[in-house]
Coordinates of C-alpha atoms in Angstrom, one line a residue:
Chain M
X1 CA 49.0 12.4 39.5
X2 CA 47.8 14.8 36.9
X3 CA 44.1 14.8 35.5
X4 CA 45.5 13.0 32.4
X5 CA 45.1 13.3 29.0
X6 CA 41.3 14.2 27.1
X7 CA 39.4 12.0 25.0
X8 CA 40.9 13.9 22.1
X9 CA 44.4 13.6 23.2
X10 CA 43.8 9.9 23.7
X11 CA 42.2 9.8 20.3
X12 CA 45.9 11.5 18.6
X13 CA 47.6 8.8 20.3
X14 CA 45.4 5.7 19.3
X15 CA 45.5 6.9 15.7
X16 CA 49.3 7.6 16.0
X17 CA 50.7 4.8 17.5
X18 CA 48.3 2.5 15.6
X19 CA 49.8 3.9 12.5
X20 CA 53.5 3.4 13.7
X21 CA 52.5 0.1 15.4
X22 CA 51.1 -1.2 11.9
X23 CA 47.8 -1.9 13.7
X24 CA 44.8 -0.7 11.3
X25 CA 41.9 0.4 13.9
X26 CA 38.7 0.0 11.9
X27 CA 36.2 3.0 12.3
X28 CA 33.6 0.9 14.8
X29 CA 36.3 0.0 17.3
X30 CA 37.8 3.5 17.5
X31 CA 36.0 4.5 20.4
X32 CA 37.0 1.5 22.2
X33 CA 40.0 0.8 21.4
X34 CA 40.2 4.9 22.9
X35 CA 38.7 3.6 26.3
X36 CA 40.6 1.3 27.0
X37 CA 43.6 3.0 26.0
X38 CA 42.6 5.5 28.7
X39 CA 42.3 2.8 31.3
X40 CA 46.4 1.7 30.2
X41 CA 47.5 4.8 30.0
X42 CA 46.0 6.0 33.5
X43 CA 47.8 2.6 34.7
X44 CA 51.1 3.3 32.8
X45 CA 51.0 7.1 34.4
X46 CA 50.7 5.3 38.2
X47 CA 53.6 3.2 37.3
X48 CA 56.0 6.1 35.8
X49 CA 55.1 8.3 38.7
X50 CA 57.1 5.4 41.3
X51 CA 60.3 6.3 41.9
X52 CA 62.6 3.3 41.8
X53 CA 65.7 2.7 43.0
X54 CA 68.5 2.6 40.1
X55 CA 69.6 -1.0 40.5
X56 CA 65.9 -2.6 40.4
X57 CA 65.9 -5.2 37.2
X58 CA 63.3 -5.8 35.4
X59 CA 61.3 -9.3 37.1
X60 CA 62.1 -11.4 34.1
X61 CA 65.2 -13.5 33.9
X62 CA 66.9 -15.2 31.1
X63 CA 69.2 -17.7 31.4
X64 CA 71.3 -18.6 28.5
Chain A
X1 CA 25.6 -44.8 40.4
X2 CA 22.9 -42.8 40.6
X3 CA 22.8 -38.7 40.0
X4 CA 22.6 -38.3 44.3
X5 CA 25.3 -40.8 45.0
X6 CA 27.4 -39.1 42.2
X7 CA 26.7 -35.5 43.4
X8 CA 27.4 -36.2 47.2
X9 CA 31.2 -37.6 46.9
X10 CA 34.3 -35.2 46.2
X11 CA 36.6 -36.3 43.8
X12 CA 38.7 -38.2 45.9
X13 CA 35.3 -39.7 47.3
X14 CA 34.6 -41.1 44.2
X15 CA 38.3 -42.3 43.7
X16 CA 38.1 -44.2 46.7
X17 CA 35.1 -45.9 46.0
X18 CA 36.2 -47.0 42.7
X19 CA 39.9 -48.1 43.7
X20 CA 38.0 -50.2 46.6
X21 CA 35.9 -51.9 44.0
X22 CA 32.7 -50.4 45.5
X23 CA 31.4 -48.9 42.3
X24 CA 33.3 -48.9 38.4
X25 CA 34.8 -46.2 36.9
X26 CA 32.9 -47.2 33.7
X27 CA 29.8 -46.3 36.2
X28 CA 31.2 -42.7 37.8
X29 CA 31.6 -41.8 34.3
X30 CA 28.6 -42.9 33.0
X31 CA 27.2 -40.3 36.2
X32 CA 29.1 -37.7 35.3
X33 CA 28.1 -37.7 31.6
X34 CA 24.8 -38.0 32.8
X35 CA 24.7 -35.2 34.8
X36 CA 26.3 -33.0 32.0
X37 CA 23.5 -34.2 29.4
X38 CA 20.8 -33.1 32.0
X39 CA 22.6 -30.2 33.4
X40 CA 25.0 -28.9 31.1
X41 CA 23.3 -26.8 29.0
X42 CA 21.7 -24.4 31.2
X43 CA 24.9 -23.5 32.5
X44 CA 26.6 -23.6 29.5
X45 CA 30.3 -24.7 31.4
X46 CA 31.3 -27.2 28.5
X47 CA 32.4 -26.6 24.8
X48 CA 33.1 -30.1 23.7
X49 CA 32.1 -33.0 25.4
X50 CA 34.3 -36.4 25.0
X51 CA 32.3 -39.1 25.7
X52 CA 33.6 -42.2 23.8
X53 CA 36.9 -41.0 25.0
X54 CA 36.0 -41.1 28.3
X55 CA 34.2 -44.1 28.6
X56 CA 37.4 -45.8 27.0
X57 CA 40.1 -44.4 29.8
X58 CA 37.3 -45.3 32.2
X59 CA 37.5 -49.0 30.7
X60 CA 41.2 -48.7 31.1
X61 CA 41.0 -47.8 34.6
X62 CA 38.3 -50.7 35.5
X63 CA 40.8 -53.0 33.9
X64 CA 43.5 -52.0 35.5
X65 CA 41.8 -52.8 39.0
X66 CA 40.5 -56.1 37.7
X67 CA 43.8 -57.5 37.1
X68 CA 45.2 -55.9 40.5
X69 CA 47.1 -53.0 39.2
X70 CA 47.4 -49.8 41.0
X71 CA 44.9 -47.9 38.4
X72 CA 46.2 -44.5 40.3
X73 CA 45.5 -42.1 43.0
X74 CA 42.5 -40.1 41.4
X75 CA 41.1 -43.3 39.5
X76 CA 38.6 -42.9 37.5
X77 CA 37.6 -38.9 38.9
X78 CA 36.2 -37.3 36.1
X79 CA 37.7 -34.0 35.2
X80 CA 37.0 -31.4 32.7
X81 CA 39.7 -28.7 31.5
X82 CA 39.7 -25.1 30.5
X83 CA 39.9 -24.9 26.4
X84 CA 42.9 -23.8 26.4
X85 CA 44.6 -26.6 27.7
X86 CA 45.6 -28.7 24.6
X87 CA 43.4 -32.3 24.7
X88 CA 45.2 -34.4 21.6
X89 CA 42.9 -35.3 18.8
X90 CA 40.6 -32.0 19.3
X91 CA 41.6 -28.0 18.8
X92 CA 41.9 -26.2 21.3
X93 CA 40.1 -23.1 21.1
X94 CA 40.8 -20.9 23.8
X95 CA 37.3 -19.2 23.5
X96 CA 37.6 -17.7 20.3
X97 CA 36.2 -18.4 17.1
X98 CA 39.7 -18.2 15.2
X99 CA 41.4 -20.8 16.4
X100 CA 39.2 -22.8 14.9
X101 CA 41.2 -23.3 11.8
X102 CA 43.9 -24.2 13.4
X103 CA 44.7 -28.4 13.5
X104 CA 43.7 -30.7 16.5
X105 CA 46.6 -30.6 19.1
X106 CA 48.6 -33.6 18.7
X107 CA 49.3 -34.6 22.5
X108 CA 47.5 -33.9 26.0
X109 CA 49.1 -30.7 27.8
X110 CA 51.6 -31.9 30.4
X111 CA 48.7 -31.0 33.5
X112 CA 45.8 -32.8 31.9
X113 CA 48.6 -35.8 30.4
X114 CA 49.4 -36.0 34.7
X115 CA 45.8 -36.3 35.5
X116 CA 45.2 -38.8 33.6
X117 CA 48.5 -41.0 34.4
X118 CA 46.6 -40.8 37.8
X119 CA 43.9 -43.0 36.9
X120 CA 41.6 -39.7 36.3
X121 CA 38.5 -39.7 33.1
X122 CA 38.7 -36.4 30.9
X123 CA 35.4 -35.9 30.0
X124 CA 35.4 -32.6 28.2
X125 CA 36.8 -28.9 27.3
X126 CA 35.2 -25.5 28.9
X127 CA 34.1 -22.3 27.8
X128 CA 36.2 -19.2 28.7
X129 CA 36.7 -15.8 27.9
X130 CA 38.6 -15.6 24.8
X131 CA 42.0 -16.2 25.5
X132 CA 41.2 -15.9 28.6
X133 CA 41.1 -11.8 28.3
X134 CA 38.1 -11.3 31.2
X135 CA 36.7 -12.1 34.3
X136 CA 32.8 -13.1 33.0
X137 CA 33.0 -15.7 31.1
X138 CA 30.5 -13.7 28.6
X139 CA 31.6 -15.5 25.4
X140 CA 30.2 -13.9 22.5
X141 CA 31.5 -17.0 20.1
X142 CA 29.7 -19.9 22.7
X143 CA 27.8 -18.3 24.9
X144 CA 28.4 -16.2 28.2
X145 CA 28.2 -19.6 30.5
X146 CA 25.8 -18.7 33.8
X147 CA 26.1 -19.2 37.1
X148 CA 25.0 -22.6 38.5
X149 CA 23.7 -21.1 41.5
X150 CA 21.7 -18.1 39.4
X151 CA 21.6 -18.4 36.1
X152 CA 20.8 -15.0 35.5
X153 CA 24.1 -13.8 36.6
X154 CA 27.6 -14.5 35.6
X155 CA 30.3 -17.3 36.0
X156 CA 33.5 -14.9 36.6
X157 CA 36.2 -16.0 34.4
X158 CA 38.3 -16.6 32.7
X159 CA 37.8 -20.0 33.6
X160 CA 34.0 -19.4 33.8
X161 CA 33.5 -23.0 32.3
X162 CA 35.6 -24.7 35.3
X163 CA 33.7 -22.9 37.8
X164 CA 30.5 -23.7 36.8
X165 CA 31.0 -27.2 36.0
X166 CA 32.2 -28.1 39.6
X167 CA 29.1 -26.0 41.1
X168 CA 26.8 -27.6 39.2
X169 CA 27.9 -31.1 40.0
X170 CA 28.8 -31.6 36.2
X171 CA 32.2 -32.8 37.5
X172 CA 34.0 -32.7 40.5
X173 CA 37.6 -31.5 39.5
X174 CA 38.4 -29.3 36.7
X175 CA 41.5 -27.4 35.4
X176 CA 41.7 -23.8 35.0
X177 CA 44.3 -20.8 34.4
X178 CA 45.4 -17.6 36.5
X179 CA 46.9 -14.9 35.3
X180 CA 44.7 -11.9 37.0
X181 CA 42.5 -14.0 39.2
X182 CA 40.9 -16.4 36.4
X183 CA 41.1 -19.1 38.4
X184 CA 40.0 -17.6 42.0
X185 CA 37.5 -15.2 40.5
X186 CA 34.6 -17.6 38.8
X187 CA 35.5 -19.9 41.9
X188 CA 34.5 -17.1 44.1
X189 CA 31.3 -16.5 42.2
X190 CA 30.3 -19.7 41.6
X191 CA 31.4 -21.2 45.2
X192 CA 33.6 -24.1 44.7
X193 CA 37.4 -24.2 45.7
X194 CA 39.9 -22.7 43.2
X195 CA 43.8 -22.9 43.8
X196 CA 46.4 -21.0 42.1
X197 CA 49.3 -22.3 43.1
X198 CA 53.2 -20.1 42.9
X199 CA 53.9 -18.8 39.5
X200 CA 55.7 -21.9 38.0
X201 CA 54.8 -24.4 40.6
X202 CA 52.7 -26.6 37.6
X203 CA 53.8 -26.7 33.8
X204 CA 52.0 -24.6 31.4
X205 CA 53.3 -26.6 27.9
X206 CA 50.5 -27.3 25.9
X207 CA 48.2 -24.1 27.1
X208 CA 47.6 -20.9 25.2
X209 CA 49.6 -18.5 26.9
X210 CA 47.7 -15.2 27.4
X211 CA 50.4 -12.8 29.3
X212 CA 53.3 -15.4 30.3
X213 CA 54.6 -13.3 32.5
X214 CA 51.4 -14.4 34.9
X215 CA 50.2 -17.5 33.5
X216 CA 49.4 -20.2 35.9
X217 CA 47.6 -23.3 35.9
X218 CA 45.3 -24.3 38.8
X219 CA 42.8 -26.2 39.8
X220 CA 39.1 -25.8 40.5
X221 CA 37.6 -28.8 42.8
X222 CA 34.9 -30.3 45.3
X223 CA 37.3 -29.7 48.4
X224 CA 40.6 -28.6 49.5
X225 CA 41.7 -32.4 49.7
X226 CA 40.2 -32.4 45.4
X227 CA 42.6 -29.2 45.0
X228 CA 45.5 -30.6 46.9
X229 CA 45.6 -33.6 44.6
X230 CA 45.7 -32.2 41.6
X231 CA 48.3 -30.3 42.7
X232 CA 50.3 -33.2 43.9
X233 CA 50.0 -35.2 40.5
X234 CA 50.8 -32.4 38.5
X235 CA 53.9 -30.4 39.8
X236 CA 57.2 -31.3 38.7
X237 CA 59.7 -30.0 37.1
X238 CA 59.3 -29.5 32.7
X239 CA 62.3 -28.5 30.8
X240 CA 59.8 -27.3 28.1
X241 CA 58.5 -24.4 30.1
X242 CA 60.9 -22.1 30.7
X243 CA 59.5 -21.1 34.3
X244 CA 58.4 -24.4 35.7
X245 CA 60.6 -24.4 38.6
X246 CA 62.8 -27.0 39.4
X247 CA 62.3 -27.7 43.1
X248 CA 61.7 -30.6 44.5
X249 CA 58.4 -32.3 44.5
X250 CA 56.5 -30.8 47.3
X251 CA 52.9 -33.2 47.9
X252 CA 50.4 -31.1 50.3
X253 CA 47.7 -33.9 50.3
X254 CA 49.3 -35.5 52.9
X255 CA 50.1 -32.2 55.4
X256 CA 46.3 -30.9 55.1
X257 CA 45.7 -33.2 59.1
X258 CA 48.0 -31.0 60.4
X259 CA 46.0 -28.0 61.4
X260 CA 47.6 -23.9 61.6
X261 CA 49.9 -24.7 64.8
X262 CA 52.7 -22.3 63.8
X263 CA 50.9 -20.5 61.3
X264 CA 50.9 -16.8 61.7
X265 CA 48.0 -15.6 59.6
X266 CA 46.7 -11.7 59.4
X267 CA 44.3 -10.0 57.2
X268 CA 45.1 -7.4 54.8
X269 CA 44.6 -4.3 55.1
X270 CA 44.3 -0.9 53.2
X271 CA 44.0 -1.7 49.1
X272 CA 42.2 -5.6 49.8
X273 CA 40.3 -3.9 52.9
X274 CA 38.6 -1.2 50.6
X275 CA 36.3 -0.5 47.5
X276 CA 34.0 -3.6 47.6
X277 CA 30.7 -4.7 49.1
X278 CA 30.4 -4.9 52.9
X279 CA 29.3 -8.6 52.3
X280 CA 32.6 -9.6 51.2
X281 CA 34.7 -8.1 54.1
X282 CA 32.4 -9.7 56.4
X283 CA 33.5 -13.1 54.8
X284 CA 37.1 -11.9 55.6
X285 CA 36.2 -11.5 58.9
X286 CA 34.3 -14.5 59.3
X287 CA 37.2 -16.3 58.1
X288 CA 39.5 -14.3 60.0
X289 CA 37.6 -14.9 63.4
X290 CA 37.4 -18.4 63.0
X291 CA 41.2 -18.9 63.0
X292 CA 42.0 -16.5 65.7
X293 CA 43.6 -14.0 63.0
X294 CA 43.0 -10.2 64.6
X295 CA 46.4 -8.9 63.4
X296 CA 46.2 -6.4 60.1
X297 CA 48.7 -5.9 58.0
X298 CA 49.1 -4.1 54.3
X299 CA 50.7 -4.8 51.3
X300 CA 52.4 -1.6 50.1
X301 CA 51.5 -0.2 46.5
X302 CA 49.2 -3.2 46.0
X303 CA 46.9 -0.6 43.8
X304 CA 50.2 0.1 41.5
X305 CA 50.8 -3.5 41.6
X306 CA 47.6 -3.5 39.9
X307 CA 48.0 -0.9 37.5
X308 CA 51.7 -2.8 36.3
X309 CA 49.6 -6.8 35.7
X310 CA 47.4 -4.5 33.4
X311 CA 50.1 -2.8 31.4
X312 CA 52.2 -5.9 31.4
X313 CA 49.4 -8.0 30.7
X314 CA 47.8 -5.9 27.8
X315 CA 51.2 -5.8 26.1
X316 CA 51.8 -9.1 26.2
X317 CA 48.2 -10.8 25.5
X318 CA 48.2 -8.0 22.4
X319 CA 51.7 -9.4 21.4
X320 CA 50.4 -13.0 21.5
X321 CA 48.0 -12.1 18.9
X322 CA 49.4 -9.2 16.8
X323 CA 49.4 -10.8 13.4
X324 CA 45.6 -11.9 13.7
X325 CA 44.7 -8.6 15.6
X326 CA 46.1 -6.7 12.4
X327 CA 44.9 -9.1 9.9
X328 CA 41.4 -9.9 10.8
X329 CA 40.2 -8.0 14.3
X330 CA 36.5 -8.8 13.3
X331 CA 37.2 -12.1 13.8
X332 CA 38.1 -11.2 18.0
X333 CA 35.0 -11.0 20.7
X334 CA 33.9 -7.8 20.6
X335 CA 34.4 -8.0 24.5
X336 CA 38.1 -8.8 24.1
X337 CA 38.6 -7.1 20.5
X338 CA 39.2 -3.5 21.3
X339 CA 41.0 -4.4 25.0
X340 CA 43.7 -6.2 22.4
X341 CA 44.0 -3.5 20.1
X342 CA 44.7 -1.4 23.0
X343 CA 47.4 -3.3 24.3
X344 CA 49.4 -3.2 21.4
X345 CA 49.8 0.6 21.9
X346 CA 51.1 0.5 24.9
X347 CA 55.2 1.8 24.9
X348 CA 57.8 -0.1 26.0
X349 CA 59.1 2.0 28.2
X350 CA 55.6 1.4 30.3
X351 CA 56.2 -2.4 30.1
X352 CA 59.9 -2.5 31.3
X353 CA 58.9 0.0 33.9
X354 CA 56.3 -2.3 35.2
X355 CA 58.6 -5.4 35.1
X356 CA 60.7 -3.2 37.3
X357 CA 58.0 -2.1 39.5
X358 CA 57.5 -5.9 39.7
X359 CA 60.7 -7.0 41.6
X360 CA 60.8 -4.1 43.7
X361 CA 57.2 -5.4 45.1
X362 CA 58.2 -8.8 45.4
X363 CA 60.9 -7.4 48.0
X364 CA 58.7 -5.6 49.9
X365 CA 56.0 -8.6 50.1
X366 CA 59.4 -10.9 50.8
X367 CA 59.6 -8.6 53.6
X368 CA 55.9 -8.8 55.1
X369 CA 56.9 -12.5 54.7
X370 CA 59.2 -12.4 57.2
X371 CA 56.4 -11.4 59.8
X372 CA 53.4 -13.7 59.0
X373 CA 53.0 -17.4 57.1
X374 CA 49.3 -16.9 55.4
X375 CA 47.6 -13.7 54.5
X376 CA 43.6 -13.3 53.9
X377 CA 41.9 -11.5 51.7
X378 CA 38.4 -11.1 50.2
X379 CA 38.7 -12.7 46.5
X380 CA 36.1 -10.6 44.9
X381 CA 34.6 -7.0 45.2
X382 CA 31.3 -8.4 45.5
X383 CA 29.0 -11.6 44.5
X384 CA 28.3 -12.7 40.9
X385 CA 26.9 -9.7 38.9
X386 CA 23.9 -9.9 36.0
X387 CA 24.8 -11.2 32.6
X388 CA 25.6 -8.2 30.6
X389 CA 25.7 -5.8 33.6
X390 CA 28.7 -3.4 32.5
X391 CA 28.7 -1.5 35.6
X392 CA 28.5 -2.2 39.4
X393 CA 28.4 -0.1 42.2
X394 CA 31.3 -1.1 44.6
X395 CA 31.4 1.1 48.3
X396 CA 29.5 3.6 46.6
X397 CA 31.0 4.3 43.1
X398 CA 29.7 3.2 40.5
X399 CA 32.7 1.5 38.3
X400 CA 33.1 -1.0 35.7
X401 CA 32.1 -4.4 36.1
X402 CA 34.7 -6.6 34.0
X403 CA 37.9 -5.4 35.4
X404 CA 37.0 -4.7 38.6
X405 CA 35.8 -8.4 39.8
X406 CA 40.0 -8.8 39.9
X407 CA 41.0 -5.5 42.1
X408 CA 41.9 -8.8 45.0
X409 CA 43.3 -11.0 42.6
X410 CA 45.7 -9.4 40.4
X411 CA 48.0 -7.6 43.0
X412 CA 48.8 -11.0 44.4
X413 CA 49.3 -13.3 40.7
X414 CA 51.1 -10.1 40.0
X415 CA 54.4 -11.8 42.1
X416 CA 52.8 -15.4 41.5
X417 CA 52.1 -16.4 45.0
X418 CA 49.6 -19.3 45.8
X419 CA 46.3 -19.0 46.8
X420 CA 43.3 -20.6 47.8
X421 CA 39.6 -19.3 47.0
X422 CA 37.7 -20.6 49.4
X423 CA 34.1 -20.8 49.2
X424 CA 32.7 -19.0 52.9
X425 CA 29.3 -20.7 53.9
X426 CA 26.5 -18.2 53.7
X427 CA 22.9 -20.2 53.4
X428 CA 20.3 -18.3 51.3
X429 CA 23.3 -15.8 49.6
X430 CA 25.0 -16.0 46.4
X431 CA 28.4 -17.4 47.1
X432 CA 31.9 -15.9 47.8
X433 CA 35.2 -16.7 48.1
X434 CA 38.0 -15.6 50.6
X435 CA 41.2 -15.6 49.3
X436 CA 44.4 -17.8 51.7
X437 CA 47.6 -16.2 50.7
X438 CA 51.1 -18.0 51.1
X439 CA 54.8 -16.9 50.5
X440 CA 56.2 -18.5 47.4
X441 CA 56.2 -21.9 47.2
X442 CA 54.0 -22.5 50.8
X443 CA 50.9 -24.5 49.1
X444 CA 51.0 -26.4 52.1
X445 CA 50.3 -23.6 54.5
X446 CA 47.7 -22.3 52.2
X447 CA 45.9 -25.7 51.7
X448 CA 46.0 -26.5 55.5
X449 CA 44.3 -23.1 56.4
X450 CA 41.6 -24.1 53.6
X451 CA 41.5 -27.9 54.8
X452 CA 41.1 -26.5 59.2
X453 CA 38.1 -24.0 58.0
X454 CA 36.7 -26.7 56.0
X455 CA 36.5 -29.1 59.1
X456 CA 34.6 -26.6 60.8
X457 CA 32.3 -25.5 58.3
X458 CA 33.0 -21.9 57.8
X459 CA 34.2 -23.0 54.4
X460 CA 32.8 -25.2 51.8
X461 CA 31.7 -26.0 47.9
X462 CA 28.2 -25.0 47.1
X463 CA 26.8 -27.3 44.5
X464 CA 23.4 -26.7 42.8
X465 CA 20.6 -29.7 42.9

């Protein structure tokens, strides 16, 4: 796993994806809002590092 | 009834006594909203109480066994629900202080409408984390509701309130939801029995869904035989909610005599054997020892498991609430706020990644299924932290209190198997919880491990004087 990315780089992303999102992050929960993206993305990281087979669906089923 | 007659029955205790005729329902009730006038308030469990209500279905019940009629199998038990559970006539809140606005619900959800077909007094709502986003109960709206055993300390949560009420002797049944470990977390810390039962097992319709992916309902109770039936009265199968399974009806109450011939159990190893107090691994053992379980066996990628109920459940408990998490996010707890926000950040390609990840581990757990009946594992990291104590030091790091009190739980709701917390006797010490894992659908093994360690003692409710 790599060291991951810096507060800064955390920082870029919350204030990009909020924008593209369409979720205003107000100046006072900046900084947490950064945390606990770090926390997700550290997550998200150990689940794109597992290599799964091809044919593995997603859990969810719909049935029509 | 008096406050030590009422505090020394389970549920089904007081059931019996009142379908015998030895004592009213009008009476148990009477107790129990006794008990929560005295009690209550130091603990902080309930966030409406419904007094007039329940003195009528207690009435009802009384009635009912005047004129001969079978008044039900948990008639007149009083039982409190999780606010999130939809109680017609009142709104439900879910913890936060934006629901609020929104109408009464018009009908009981389909558990708490099941209870009460069974004979069984609704007496009130419980606090929670806000939509059920924790595992403290630290409510910044209602209060963080404390620990009956300490009240300096913490519930757990999310369904802090359901805890607490049945530790304190408020009630002896309650209704909670899973979808990390919010049912088997506050039971753990507050020592009571909490039982999530498999992922569909119990309709959901008429809860606030917080990451549906996960979202059970359970129970939280006196005794395994308390747990076991509510579970009985309230599976089935409900065309409303799209995962309530449609199996047959499968009643445990019944198969708890039968004792663990047959049952291969082992403890877990590697990610539920590591990275929390040595007090709670001794429980494991204690457990373990008692019903002859030395083999070890491990879960693999139970940390990644993890890692995927967090990114699935931040996207989806962000989704829930995008519109009021744009519109007005000063309105959230400031403990669940910017956890929210984050989730709604999270890319797709993250989420269908971990919905992936998520079959692929159910295989290999299918698998380990084949070798053993009933797994056990410690359900917490460590006993009930301080209020407001935002870090802990587990094995020698120091992490972060909130999320870590699920690092157990949330590998195993992650694939929706059913477990029992069970409350491990330990006179003098907070309590703790051990964690009885089945394979889909196996309540009954799960409930007859709890219901064995029970009859010897190694297990059982702590309730506060």
């Amino acid at each position: 796993m790599s060291d991951g990315p810096t507060p800064e780089e955390l920082g870029a992303y919350v204030d990009e994806a909020a924008k593209r999102v369409g979720v205003p992050i107000a100046p006072e929960h900046r900084p947490g809002v950064i945390q606990f993206t770090g926390v997700l993305i550290a997550s998200a990281v150990l689940v794109m590092e597992f290599p799964l087979p091809d044919d593995v669906e997603p859990a969810p089923v719909f049935r029509p | 009834m008096d406050a030590a007659d009422y505090l020394a029955a389970d549920g089904l205790g007081l059931a019996t006594a009142v379908r015998a005729g030895r004592v009213s329902a009008r009476a148990v009730t009477e107790a129990a909203l006794g008990r929560i006038s005295a009690r209550g308030p130091a603990v902080n469990a309930f966030t409406t109480v419904l007094a007039e209500r329940a003195r009528a279905d207690a009435d009802r019940v009384d009635r009912a066994i005047a004129s001969g009629r079978d008044a039900g199998s948990l008639a007149g038990l009083p039982f409190a629900v999780k606010d999130l559970f939809d109680v017609a006539g009142i709104t439900t809140l879910a913890g936060s202080k934006i629901n609020r606005e929104r109408p009464p619900a018009a009908r009981d959800a389909v558990a708490v409408a099941a209870l009460r077909r069974a004979g069984a007094v609704l007496v009130g709502a419980l606090n929670m984390d806000e939509y059920a986003y924790g595992f403290t109960t630290e409510n910044s709206h209602y209060g963080p509701v404390r620990n009956p055993h300490d009240a300096t300390r913490v519930a757990g949560g999310s369904s802090g309130g359901s805890a607490a009420a049945v530790g304190a002797g408020l009630v002896p049944l309650t209704l909670g939801s899973d979808t990390n470990g919010s049912v088997r977390v506050p039971a753990s810390l507050c020592g009571v029995f909490g039982l999530k039962p498999t992922y569909g097992r119990v309709s959901r319709t008429g809860t606030t869904l917080f990451a549906g992916s996960f979202d059970h309902v359970g129970a939280l109770g006196r005794s395994v035989r308390d747990v076991s039936a509510a579970l009985d009265v309230m599976q089935g199968p409900d065309p409303q909610d799209p995962v309530c399974t449609t199996r047959p009806l499968e009643p445990c109450l019944s198969l708890l005599g039968e004792g663990i011939d047959g049952l291969r159990i082992a403890v877990l190893d590697g990610h539920f054997a590591r990275g929390g107090e040595p007090e709670v691994f001794a429980a494991v053992a204690r457990v373990a020892a008692a019903l002859g379980a030395s083999r070890r066996v491990t879960i693999p990628e139970a940390h990644r498991a993890r890692a995927a109920a967090m990114v699935i459940t931040a996207s989806e408990g962000a989704n829930a609430h995008l519109a009021d998490l744009k519109r007005r996010p000063h309105d959230f707890d400031p403990l669940t706020r910017d956890r929210f926000l984050a989730g709604a950040l999270v890319p797709a390609a993250a989420y269908v990644q971990a919905q992936r990840f998520r079959a692929w581990y159910r295989a290999r757990v299918a698998e380990l299924f084949g070798e053993v009946d009933v797994l056990l594992a410690p359900t917490t990291p460590c006993p009930a932290p301080r209020i407001g104590q935002d870090r802990i030091v587990l094995d020698g790091v120091e992490v972060l209190t909130r999320p870590n009190l699920g690092v157990y739980t949330q590998p195993l709701s992650f694939i929706g198997l059913p477990v029992l917390s069970a409350p491990v006797t330990r006179p003098g010490a907070l309590p703790l919880g051990v964690q009885i894992v089945g394979a889909p659908y196996r309540e009954a093994h799960v409930l007859r491990v709890g219901a064995l360690l029970e009859a010897k003692g190694v297990v059982a409710a702590v309730v506060s004087a």
